[in-house]
């Protein structure tokens, strides 16, 4: 058989001020823009990605495959029309050339100019040129669902973890069902539902309640053969589009649809009954930092979750670092902060030089009425690197990432890491590649939500969540939602419709 395998991933925060052009789809590459053909294959092989699982399965079966595209961007604002047309066109043309099936490693929360569900639009275009070709899709836990996305897929499987450490396994799950269908051993039928509820991303993880029992039940049903695949999606709540919300997708065998429907109802009922538990209670930023200052077991990981590029933030909001310095926490390493202009100035000064400059605060966030405010720092340039490192932790293991040129600035014992490219610190390589020994730091200040747990939870003695300002805030009252399906919980607390 011949397969088309492609990777196209982006989580779009529609409130982010940072547009996403084609050149941004270079995550995992030191070049600008996507990788194509053999370059894409080489970049994916041996990594914790669904695309790697697709390739491994095809190779084990002795089948052929082509990989027209690997396009992966750090979460940010809306994808430009030009970028989407280029990526979608590349994939569709590969399918048009002929194949027995398509296997796609997608995110599920990409919003492009003119297309609130970019993945659904991609699948519709594939269907237009190959109406009968089976399509298996591996999706992020934060996918949002439309009729187009589900209606044009043959198989869908989603990550069961957050942090996402089972990406390869998700690809394998989707591919197994696809291969069973190709052999005539299964007749996949998709059953799905989106609930009218915005979950908070700090309350979504299947590691703990309220999601744990729900995801455990779905995984058990798939493992025990009740259904072909069962996936629960926390959804990406920072997308102001009509199909945002928690969703459940079941791939049932055509001969056991009743079983699949009962499971769908059960999982949706569990989630809806726990809707209040998916709301994250906020603590004032100053209180969180003060609480961290009193802890006596180090290192303490301070997590600024309001400005996380893993959910579309620019990562140049400096309020939390300013508060950490104001309250006098010592032995701190902080970052990485995105500021190419500051990097250029620091590189120009050189290692060992003392520099006074404004760091961060270059980005306004008009959707929330926030103005960028730089933080003036004086420090010694301790280290300059190319920012390249390979992930050694459990999330996206083996992937090569780049922060661009990166500088470590020593500000009175506090190490501030400034970089040219934004990157959520889900792997300690953001610091260790620059020679920073995290075991010798009392406080590690990073911008993340849950993914930091993959690389930093094993070394943390304490974790303190800090609600800094930004377009990733957990305070939904700050966001001018206009396109959500309404009513929706918790924006309308008395929402009673169980199923959308």
Tab-separated table of C-alpha atoms in Angstrom:
chain	number	residue	atom	x	y	z
A	1	UNK	CA	0.000	0.000	0.000
A	2	UNK	CA	0.934	3.648	-0.342
A	3	UNK	CA	0.248	6.213	2.394
A	4	UNK	CA	0.397	9.968	2.570
A	5	UNK	CA	1.638	11.062	6.018
A	6	UNK	CA	1.700	14.712	7.026
A	7	UNK	CA	2.211	16.818	10.141
A	8	UNK	CA	0.525	20.224	10.417
A	9	UNK	CA	0.170	21.541	13.967
A	10	UNK	CA	-0.803	24.862	15.460
A	11	UNK	CA	-2.856	25.860	18.506
A	12	UNK	CA	-4.395	29.239	17.733
A	13	UNK	CA	-5.140	31.757	20.466
A	14	UNK	CA	-7.478	34.144	18.668
A	15	UNK	CA	-6.743	36.842	21.285
A	16	UNK	CA	-2.990	36.718	20.674
A	17	UNK	CA	-1.566	39.761	18.855
A	18	UNK	CA	1.096	37.671	17.109
A	19	UNK	CA	0.098	36.578	13.616
A	20	UNK	CA	1.314	33.184	12.395
A	21	UNK	CA	2.877	33.265	8.904
A	22	UNK	CA	4.331	30.307	7.026
A	23	UNK	CA	7.852	30.950	8.316
A	24	UNK	CA	6.602	30.349	11.892
A	25	UNK	CA	5.963	26.666	11.114
A	26	UNK	CA	9.575	25.781	11.832
A	27	UNK	CA	9.325	24.228	15.305
A	28	UNK	CA	11.814	21.402	15.303
A	29	UNK	CA	13.925	23.043	12.611
A	30	UNK	CA	16.647	25.681	12.612
A	31	UNK	CA	15.324	27.027	9.294
A	32	UNK	CA	12.281	29.200	8.669
A	33	UNK	CA	9.067	27.526	7.592
A	34	UNK	CA	7.987	23.899	7.142
A	35	UNK	CA	10.069	20.940	6.057
A	36	UNK	CA	9.164	18.910	2.995
A	37	UNK	CA	9.723	15.394	1.658
A	38	UNK	CA	12.850	13.620	2.890
A	39	UNK	CA	13.722	16.516	5.209
A	40	UNK	CA	10.344	16.126	6.914
A	41	UNK	CA	10.863	12.373	7.277
A	42	UNK	CA	14.291	12.794	8.842
A	43	UNK	CA	13.032	15.424	11.290
A	44	UNK	CA	10.142	13.213	12.476
A	45	UNK	CA	11.779	9.815	12.673
A	46	UNK	CA	12.613	8.670	16.178
A	47	UNK	CA	10.573	11.398	17.867
A	48	UNK	CA	7.580	11.263	20.190
A	49	UNK	CA	5.172	12.319	17.443
A	50	UNK	CA	2.165	10.725	15.798
A	51	UNK	CA	3.849	11.090	12.428
A	52	UNK	CA	6.748	8.943	13.649
A	53	UNK	CA	4.282	6.231	14.681
A	54	UNK	CA	2.611	6.384	11.255
A	55	UNK	CA	5.965	5.951	9.517
A	56	UNK	CA	7.046	3.095	11.773
A	57	UNK	CA	3.830	1.170	11.145
A	58	UNK	CA	4.081	1.623	7.374
A	59	UNK	CA	7.696	0.493	7.385
A	60	UNK	CA	6.962	-2.581	9.517
A	61	UNK	CA	4.269	-3.587	7.038
A	62	UNK	CA	6.616	-3.096	4.105
A	63	UNK	CA	4.413	-0.360	2.663
A	64	UNK	CA	5.374	2.856	0.915
A	65	UNK	CA	4.728	6.324	2.231
A	66	UNK	CA	5.391	9.909	1.292
A	67	UNK	CA	5.590	12.803	3.740
A	68	UNK	CA	4.905	16.011	1.861
A	69	UNK	CA	4.935	18.290	4.906
A	70	UNK	CA	6.130	18.769	8.471
A	71	UNK	CA	4.768	22.109	9.678
A	72	UNK	CA	4.772	22.824	13.407
A	73	UNK	CA	4.440	26.287	14.937
A	74	UNK	CA	4.554	27.522	18.516
A	75	UNK	CA	1.006	28.500	19.584
A	76	UNK	CA	0.243	32.108	18.667
A	77	UNK	CA	-2.384	34.174	16.869
A	78	UNK	CA	-4.424	33.466	13.750
A	79	UNK	CA	-2.636	31.653	10.901
A	80	UNK	CA	-2.356	33.746	7.766
A	81	UNK	CA	-4.367	32.732	4.721
A	82	UNK	CA	-1.166	32.446	2.723
A	83	UNK	CA	0.338	29.998	5.227
A	84	UNK	CA	-2.758	27.840	5.375
A	85	UNK	CA	-3.186	27.722	1.601
A	86	UNK	CA	0.454	26.732	1.153
A	87	UNK	CA	0.357	23.920	3.724
A	88	UNK	CA	-3.067	22.585	2.791
A	89	UNK	CA	-2.197	22.738	-0.895
A	90	UNK	CA	0.971	20.717	-0.352
A	91	UNK	CA	-0.918	17.954	1.450
A	92	UNK	CA	-3.850	17.883	-0.979
A	93	UNK	CA	-1.566	17.635	-3.996
A	94	UNK	CA	0.213	14.649	-2.460
A	95	UNK	CA	-3.153	12.932	-1.965
A	96	UNK	CA	-4.231	13.840	-5.491
A	97	UNK	CA	-1.158	11.992	-6.798
A	98	UNK	CA	-2.675	8.775	-5.423
A	99	UNK	CA	-2.637	6.770	-2.210
A	100	UNK	CA	-4.468	4.016	-0.348
A	101	UNK	CA	-4.921	6.024	2.863
A	102	UNK	CA	-3.956	9.261	4.568
A	103	UNK	CA	-2.520	9.587	8.095
A	104	UNK	CA	-2.447	13.095	9.553
A	105	UNK	CA	-0.680	14.398	12.644
A	106	UNK	CA	-2.757	17.527	13.376
A	107	UNK	CA	-3.542	19.701	16.372
A	108	UNK	CA	-7.271	20.331	16.055
A	109	UNK	CA	-7.309	23.945	17.271
A	110	UNK	CA	-5.867	25.773	14.266
A	111	UNK	CA	-7.728	28.913	13.221
A	112	UNK	CA	-6.720	30.473	9.901
A	113	UNK	CA	-7.889	33.643	8.210
A	114	UNK	CA	-11.308	32.767	6.791
A	115	UNK	CA	-11.343	29.295	8.374
A	116	UNK	CA	-12.320	28.981	12.064
A	117	UNK	CA	-11.684	25.224	11.756
A	118	UNK	CA	-8.596	24.963	9.577
A	119	UNK	CA	-8.220	21.204	10.075
A	120	UNK	CA	-11.837	20.637	9.063
A	121	UNK	CA	-11.215	22.664	5.921
A	122	UNK	CA	-8.098	20.606	5.154
A	123	UNK	CA	-10.012	17.333	5.473
A	124	UNK	CA	-12.846	18.663	3.299
A	125	UNK	CA	-10.322	19.524	0.575
A	126	UNK	CA	-8.757	16.069	0.791
A	127	UNK	CA	-12.217	14.529	0.489
A	128	UNK	CA	-12.896	16.627	-2.603
A	129	UNK	CA	-9.960	15.037	-4.466
A	130	UNK	CA	-10.152	11.564	-2.861
A	131	UNK	CA	-13.753	10.864	-1.774
A	132	UNK	CA	-13.188	7.211	-0.827
A	133	UNK	CA	-9.707	7.301	0.666
A	134	UNK	CA	-9.653	6.485	4.421
A	135	UNK	CA	-8.234	9.256	6.625
A	136	UNK	CA	-6.823	8.639	10.101
A	137	UNK	CA	-6.189	11.690	12.268
A	138	UNK	CA	-4.208	12.022	15.511
A	139	UNK	CA	-5.235	15.126	17.455
A	140	UNK	CA	-4.055	17.126	20.448
A	141	UNK	CA	-5.977	16.902	23.725
A	142	UNK	CA	-6.903	20.573	23.164
A	143	UNK	CA	-8.677	20.059	19.851
A	144	UNK	CA	-11.999	21.777	19.137
A	145	UNK	CA	-14.505	19.991	16.894
A	146	UNK	CA	-16.729	20.898	13.972
A	147	UNK	CA	-18.911	18.859	11.619
A	148	UNK	CA	-16.285	19.241	8.889
A	149	UNK	CA	-13.483	17.799	11.007
A	150	UNK	CA	-15.424	14.763	12.184
A	151	UNK	CA	-17.511	14.258	9.066
A	152	UNK	CA	-14.518	13.934	6.754
A	153	UNK	CA	-12.378	11.656	8.950
A	154	UNK	CA	-12.428	7.862	9.052
A	155	UNK	CA	-10.600	7.489	12.373
A	156	UNK	CA	-9.817	10.035	15.110
A	157	UNK	CA	-7.683	9.474	18.201
A	158	UNK	CA	-6.600	12.107	20.729
A	159	UNK	CA	-3.842	12.415	23.286
A	160	UNK	CA	-4.804	10.939	26.653
A	161	UNK	CA	-2.239	12.963	28.595
A	162	UNK	CA	-1.524	16.577	29.528
A	163	UNK	CA	1.456	17.189	29.499
A	164	UNK	CA	1.342	15.397	26.173
A	165	UNK	CA	3.686	12.448	26.623
A	166	UNK	CA	1.668	9.912	24.597
A	167	UNK	CA	1.816	11.559	21.177
A	168	UNK	CA	3.503	8.580	19.491
A	169	UNK	CA	1.028	6.192	21.129
A	170	UNK	CA	-1.863	8.307	19.859
A	171	UNK	CA	-0.611	7.950	16.314
A	172	UNK	CA	-0.268	4.198	16.842
A	173	UNK	CA	-3.867	3.985	18.147
A	174	UNK	CA	-5.240	5.818	15.124
A	175	UNK	CA	-3.142	3.779	12.710
A	176	UNK	CA	-4.173	0.422	14.212
A	177	UNK	CA	-7.834	1.173	13.613
A	178	UNK	CA	-7.107	2.419	10.103
A	179	UNK	CA	-5.177	-0.760	9.248
A	180	UNK	CA	-7.979	-2.923	10.631
A	181	UNK	CA	-10.400	-1.069	8.369
A	182	UNK	CA	-8.144	-1.494	5.342
A	183	UNK	CA	-7.980	-5.242	6.051
A	184	UNK	CA	-11.761	-5.410	6.295
A	185	UNK	CA	-11.638	-6.336	9.998
A	186	UNK	CA	-13.484	-3.226	11.213
A	187	UNK	CA	-16.023	-0.704	9.964
A	188	UNK	CA	-15.217	2.528	11.822
A	189	UNK	CA	-18.111	4.861	12.602
A	190	UNK	CA	-17.509	8.197	14.346
A	191	UNK	CA	-19.800	9.281	17.195
A	192	UNK	CA	-19.149	12.607	18.883
A	193	UNK	CA	-20.482	15.433	20.991
A	194	UNK	CA	-19.260	18.840	22.156
A	195	UNK	CA	-20.485	20.079	25.525
A	196	UNK	CA	-21.318	23.775	26.120
A	197	UNK	CA	-18.566	24.277	28.679
A	198	UNK	CA	-15.246	26.108	28.687
A	199	UNK	CA	-12.863	24.183	30.898
A	200	UNK	CA	-9.888	25.923	32.485
A	201	UNK	CA	-6.612	24.534	31.182
A	202	UNK	CA	-5.227	24.360	34.718
A	203	UNK	CA	-8.069	21.981	35.606
A	204	UNK	CA	-8.044	19.799	32.489
A	205	UNK	CA	-5.195	17.368	33.008
A	206	UNK	CA	-6.128	13.661	33.099
A	207	UNK	CA	-3.464	13.200	35.774
A	208	UNK	CA	-5.909	14.460	38.412
A	209	UNK	CA	-9.614	14.929	38.990
A	210	UNK	CA	-12.025	15.996	37.627
A	211	UNK	CA	-10.699	14.649	34.286
A	212	UNK	CA	-8.913	11.554	35.576
A	213	UNK	CA	-11.933	9.261	35.989
A	214	UNK	CA	-13.370	10.389	32.671
A	215	UNK	CA	-10.192	9.700	30.729
A	216	UNK	CA	-9.538	6.450	32.609
A	217	UNK	CA	-12.985	5.203	31.591
A	218	UNK	CA	-12.368	6.122	27.940
A	219	UNK	CA	-8.955	4.449	27.899
A	220	UNK	CA	-10.337	1.305	29.532
A	221	UNK	CA	-13.153	1.093	26.977
A	222	UNK	CA	-10.661	1.251	24.120
A	223	UNK	CA	-8.225	-1.148	25.773
A	224	UNK	CA	-10.958	-3.695	26.534
A	225	UNK	CA	-12.402	-3.611	23.034
A	226	UNK	CA	-15.755	-1.967	23.808
A	227	UNK	CA	-14.977	0.468	20.997
A	228	UNK	CA	-12.206	0.923	18.454
A	229	UNK	CA	-11.083	4.283	19.860
A	230	UNK	CA	-12.293	6.541	22.664
A	231	UNK	CA	-10.969	10.064	23.147
A	232	UNK	CA	-11.859	12.892	25.504
A	233	UNK	CA	-10.729	16.378	24.535
A	234	UNK	CA	-10.429	19.190	27.073
A	235	UNK	CA	-10.712	21.657	24.203
A	236	UNK	CA	-8.803	24.904	23.690
A	237	UNK	CA	-10.826	27.620	25.440
A	238	UNK	CA	-8.842	30.607	24.121
A	239	UNK	CA	-10.255	30.233	20.622
A	240	UNK	CA	-13.232	32.508	19.995
A	241	UNK	CA	-14.934	30.230	17.471
A	242	UNK	CA	-18.327	28.493	17.352
A	243	UNK	CA	-17.118	24.970	18.145
A	244	UNK	CA	-14.965	25.553	21.239
A	245	UNK	CA	-15.669	23.248	24.175
A	246	UNK	CA	-14.988	19.927	25.838
A	247	UNK	CA	-15.661	17.080	23.407
A	248	UNK	CA	-15.856	13.297	23.315
A	249	UNK	CA	-15.161	11.320	20.132
A	250	UNK	CA	-15.836	7.595	19.857
A	251	UNK	CA	-14.789	5.381	16.960
A	252	UNK	CA	-17.247	2.495	17.120
A	253	UNK	CA	-17.331	-0.606	14.988
A	254	UNK	CA	-20.314	-0.488	12.642
A	255	UNK	CA	-21.631	-3.699	14.216
A	256	UNK	CA	-21.475	-2.250	17.773
A	257	UNK	CA	-22.758	1.277	17.443
A	258	UNK	CA	-25.110	0.910	20.402
A	259	UNK	CA	-22.139	0.204	22.646
A	260	UNK	CA	-20.362	3.250	21.298
A	261	UNK	CA	-23.403	5.460	21.840
A	262	UNK	CA	-23.761	4.324	25.454
A	263	UNK	CA	-20.105	5.097	26.115
A	264	UNK	CA	-20.447	8.531	24.505
A	265	UNK	CA	-23.435	9.329	26.728
A	266	UNK	CA	-21.659	8.046	29.829
A	267	UNK	CA	-18.515	10.104	29.285
A	268	UNK	CA	-20.459	13.265	28.431
A	269	UNK	CA	-22.641	12.850	31.506
A	270	UNK	CA	-19.555	12.468	33.717
A	271	UNK	CA	-17.999	15.647	32.324
A	272	UNK	CA	-21.169	17.717	32.535
A	273	UNK	CA	-21.876	16.697	36.113
A	274	UNK	CA	-18.372	17.864	37.072
A	275	UNK	CA	-18.481	21.147	35.140
A	276	UNK	CA	-17.968	23.295	38.251
A	277	UNK	CA	-14.811	21.328	39.072
A	278	UNK	CA	-13.245	22.402	35.764
A	279	UNK	CA	-13.120	26.038	36.944
A	280	UNK	CA	-9.738	27.184	38.290
A	281	UNK	CA	-9.796	29.494	41.345
A	282	UNK	CA	-7.413	32.431	40.938
A	283	UNK	CA	-4.980	33.704	43.584
A	284	UNK	CA	-3.538	37.247	43.360
A	285	UNK	CA	-0.071	37.273	41.798
A	286	UNK	CA	1.525	39.102	44.724
A	287	UNK	CA	0.138	36.535	47.177
A	288	UNK	CA	1.537	33.623	45.157
A	289	UNK	CA	5.031	35.138	44.992
A	290	UNK	CA	4.974	35.919	48.708
A	291	UNK	CA	3.916	32.355	49.457
A	292	UNK	CA	6.816	31.031	47.368
A	293	UNK	CA	9.227	33.270	49.276
A	294	UNK	CA	8.310	31.520	52.542
A	295	UNK	CA	8.922	27.981	51.272
A	296	UNK	CA	11.984	26.214	52.627
A	297	UNK	CA	12.471	23.322	50.187
A	298	UNK	CA	14.117	24.106	46.860
A	299	UNK	CA	14.035	24.326	43.963
A	300	UNK	CA	10.622	25.980	43.843
A	301	UNK	CA	9.127	26.174	40.352
A	302	UNK	CA	7.145	29.376	39.842
A	303	UNK	CA	4.744	29.020	36.920
A	304	UNK	CA	3.510	32.229	35.265
A	305	UNK	CA	0.464	30.868	33.447
A	306	UNK	CA	-0.928	34.137	32.068
A	307	UNK	CA	1.729	34.602	29.380
A	308	UNK	CA	2.574	31.151	28.071
A	309	UNK	CA	3.560	30.769	24.428
A	310	UNK	CA	2.304	27.182	24.717
A	311	UNK	CA	-1.169	28.726	24.670
A	312	UNK	CA	-0.435	31.706	22.417
A	313	UNK	CA	1.206	34.243	24.728
A	314	UNK	CA	4.158	36.329	23.483
A	315	UNK	CA	6.282	35.419	26.567
A	316	UNK	CA	7.575	38.955	26.918
A	317	UNK	CA	5.238	40.037	29.744
A	318	UNK	CA	7.564	41.001	32.605
A	319	UNK	CA	5.177	41.679	35.521
A	320	UNK	CA	5.843	38.443	37.410
A	321	UNK	CA	9.639	38.741	37.149
A	322	UNK	CA	9.326	42.325	38.337
A	323	UNK	CA	7.332	41.155	41.363
A	324	UNK	CA	9.853	38.390	42.109
A	325	UNK	CA	12.667	40.960	42.122
A	326	UNK	CA	10.606	43.423	44.174
A	327	UNK	CA	9.936	40.833	46.865
A	328	UNK	CA	13.628	39.926	46.999
A	329	UNK	CA	13.604	36.244	46.052
A	330	UNK	CA	17.201	35.128	45.530
A	331	UNK	CA	18.834	32.286	43.615
A	332	UNK	CA	16.360	32.697	40.756
A	333	UNK	CA	16.606	31.561	37.145
A	334	UNK	CA	13.881	33.019	34.954
A	335	UNK	CA	12.793	32.654	31.339
A	336	UNK	CA	13.096	32.136	28.548
A	337	UNK	CA	11.762	35.616	27.699
A	338	UNK	CA	11.204	36.441	24.034
A	339	UNK	CA	12.971	39.668	23.027
A	340	UNK	CA	15.067	39.583	19.830
A	341	UNK	CA	16.020	43.273	20.186
A	342	UNK	CA	17.393	42.725	23.693
A	343	UNK	CA	19.274	39.639	22.493
A	344	UNK	CA	20.913	41.670	19.721
A	345	UNK	CA	22.007	44.349	22.204
A	346	UNK	CA	23.383	41.793	24.663
A	347	UNK	CA	25.216	39.842	21.962
A	348	UNK	CA	26.692	43.107	20.733
A	349	UNK	CA	27.964	43.858	24.226
A	350	UNK	CA	29.552	40.424	24.595
A	351	UNK	CA	30.175	37.935	27.383
A	352	UNK	CA	31.430	39.485	30.612
A	353	UNK	CA	30.098	42.964	29.893
A	354	UNK	CA	27.735	44.802	32.240
A	355	UNK	CA	24.673	46.165	30.446
A	356	UNK	CA	21.624	48.198	31.419
A	357	UNK	CA	18.674	47.688	29.074
A	358	UNK	CA	14.913	47.234	28.799
A	359	UNK	CA	13.868	43.602	28.499
A	360	UNK	CA	10.479	42.390	27.254
A	361	UNK	CA	7.285	44.363	27.216
A	362	UNK	CA	7.523	44.959	23.467
A	363	UNK	CA	4.094	43.453	22.733
A	364	UNK	CA	0.733	45.111	23.325
A	365	UNK	CA	-2.289	42.848	23.786
A	366	UNK	CA	-5.190	44.994	22.573
A	367	UNK	CA	-7.802	42.229	22.840
A	368	UNK	CA	-7.451	42.458	26.624
A	369	UNK	CA	-6.513	46.139	26.775
A	370	UNK	CA	-2.955	45.390	27.961
A	371	UNK	CA	0.055	47.540	27.058
A	372	UNK	CA	3.526	46.072	26.916
A	373	UNK	CA	5.758	47.359	29.731
A	374	UNK	CA	9.503	46.609	29.538
A	375	UNK	CA	11.516	45.804	32.660
A	376	UNK	CA	14.771	47.738	33.051
A	377	UNK	CA	17.570	45.411	34.137
A	378	UNK	CA	21.260	45.860	34.849
A	379	UNK	CA	23.412	42.759	34.731
A	380	UNK	CA	26.461	40.953	33.408
A	381	UNK	CA	26.281	38.912	30.215
A	382	UNK	CA	27.121	35.437	31.509
A	383	UNK	CA	26.585	33.298	28.428
A	384	UNK	CA	25.593	33.475	24.753
A	385	UNK	CA	24.365	30.359	22.903
A	386	UNK	CA	22.788	29.431	19.574
A	387	UNK	CA	19.714	28.252	21.498
A	388	UNK	CA	19.694	24.784	19.951
A	389	UNK	CA	18.886	21.740	22.076
A	390	UNK	CA	17.337	18.294	21.786
A	391	UNK	CA	14.446	17.280	24.026
A	392	UNK	CA	15.431	14.611	26.531
A	393	UNK	CA	12.255	14.690	28.644
A	394	UNK	CA	9.087	12.660	28.057
A	395	UNK	CA	7.208	15.255	25.960
A	396	UNK	CA	8.189	15.297	22.247
A	397	UNK	CA	11.258	13.248	23.143
A	398	UNK	CA	14.061	13.503	20.610
A	399	UNK	CA	12.732	16.605	18.871
A	400	UNK	CA	15.340	19.233	18.040
A	401	UNK	CA	14.251	22.711	19.112
A	402	UNK	CA	15.758	26.154	18.849
A	403	UNK	CA	15.341	29.299	20.930
A	404	UNK	CA	17.404	31.219	18.394
A	405	UNK	CA	20.300	33.159	19.824
A	406	UNK	CA	19.971	33.068	23.596
A	407	UNK	CA	21.632	35.141	26.308
A	408	UNK	CA	21.926	34.543	30.050
A	409	UNK	CA	22.019	37.842	31.940
A	410	UNK	CA	23.154	37.723	35.606
A	411	UNK	CA	21.139	40.356	37.466
A	412	UNK	CA	22.545	40.318	40.992
A	413	UNK	CA	22.424	36.540	41.244
A	414	UNK	CA	19.168	36.176	39.333
A	415	UNK	CA	19.778	34.586	35.924
A	416	UNK	CA	17.471	35.970	33.231
A	417	UNK	CA	17.345	33.959	29.996
A	418	UNK	CA	16.408	35.998	26.895
A	419	UNK	CA	15.878	34.424	23.475
A	420	UNK	CA	15.024	35.193	19.839
A	421	UNK	CA	12.313	32.549	19.431
A	422	UNK	CA	9.496	31.850	21.907
A	423	UNK	CA	9.356	28.377	23.423
A	424	UNK	CA	7.334	26.935	26.283
A	425	UNK	CA	9.723	25.322	28.781
A	426	UNK	CA	8.376	21.767	28.842
A	427	UNK	CA	11.956	20.482	28.785
A	428	UNK	CA	14.843	21.552	31.008
A	429	UNK	CA	16.989	21.993	27.899
A	430	UNK	CA	15.857	25.614	27.674
A	431	UNK	CA	18.203	26.217	30.628
A	432	UNK	CA	20.691	23.343	30.678
A	433	UNK	CA	21.854	23.953	27.093
A	434	UNK	CA	23.281	27.241	28.434
A	435	UNK	CA	25.137	25.501	31.251
A	436	UNK	CA	22.654	26.378	33.996
A	437	UNK	CA	22.604	23.856	36.841
A	438	UNK	CA	18.974	23.863	37.986
A	439	UNK	CA	19.781	21.919	41.152
A	440	UNK	CA	21.728	24.959	42.380
A	441	UNK	CA	18.814	27.350	41.860
A	442	UNK	CA	16.292	28.118	44.618
A	443	UNK	CA	13.579	29.376	42.269
A	444	UNK	CA	12.857	28.511	38.645
A	445	UNK	CA	10.463	31.051	37.076
A	446	UNK	CA	8.928	29.833	33.828
A	447	UNK	CA	5.925	30.593	31.627
A	448	UNK	CA	3.723	27.515	31.237
A	449	UNK	CA	0.482	25.847	32.351
A	450	UNK	CA	0.807	22.067	32.540
A	451	UNK	CA	3.506	21.098	30.057
A	452	UNK	CA	6.285	22.230	32.406
A	453	UNK	CA	5.435	19.207	34.548
A	454	UNK	CA	7.005	16.909	31.932
A	455	UNK	CA	10.487	18.327	32.403
A	456	UNK	CA	10.409	20.226	35.696
A	457	UNK	CA	8.095	18.376	38.078
A	458	UNK	CA	10.711	15.630	38.694
A	459	UNK	CA	13.203	18.200	40.031
A	460	UNK	CA	10.755	20.510	41.827
A	461	UNK	CA	10.415	20.364	45.590
A	462	UNK	CA	7.495	22.808	45.418
A	463	UNK	CA	5.348	24.231	42.602
A	464	UNK	CA	3.585	27.598	42.844
A	465	UNK	CA	1.175	28.715	40.127
A	466	UNK	CA	1.290	32.480	39.520
A	467	UNK	CA	-1.542	34.311	37.742
A	468	UNK	CA	0.381	36.921	35.788
A	469	UNK	CA	-1.366	39.075	33.166
A	470	UNK	CA	-1.617	38.048	29.520
A	471	UNK	CA	-3.676	36.501	26.744
A	472	UNK	CA	-3.483	33.093	28.453
A	473	UNK	CA	-5.220	34.283	31.606
A	474	UNK	CA	-7.546	31.911	33.414
A	475	UNK	CA	-9.859	34.844	34.120
A	476	UNK	CA	-12.328	34.391	31.272
A	477	UNK	CA	-14.138	37.610	32.226
A	478	UNK	CA	-11.231	39.509	30.625
A	479	UNK	CA	-11.840	38.052	27.163
A	480	UNK	CA	-14.248	39.690	24.669
A	481	UNK	CA	-15.772	36.439	23.371
A	482	UNK	CA	-18.091	37.095	20.420
A	483	UNK	CA	-18.266	33.861	18.410
A	484	UNK	CA	-18.756	31.106	20.981
A	485	UNK	CA	-21.974	29.129	20.931
A	486	UNK	CA	-24.044	30.554	23.756
A	487	UNK	CA	-25.041	29.882	26.445
A	488	UNK	CA	-21.845	28.270	27.638
A	489	UNK	CA	-20.607	27.392	31.117
A	490	UNK	CA	-19.112	29.105	33.143
A	491	UNK	CA	-19.681	32.367	31.245
A	492	UNK	CA	-23.386	31.689	31.774
A	493	UNK	CA	-23.387	29.785	35.090
A	494	UNK	CA	-26.994	28.679	34.701
A	495	UNK	CA	-26.455	26.940	31.368
A	496	UNK	CA	-28.691	23.877	31.433
A	497	UNK	CA	-28.300	22.357	27.982
A	498	UNK	CA	-26.292	19.189	28.566
A	499	UNK	CA	-25.405	18.471	24.973
A	500	UNK	CA	-24.591	20.686	22.021
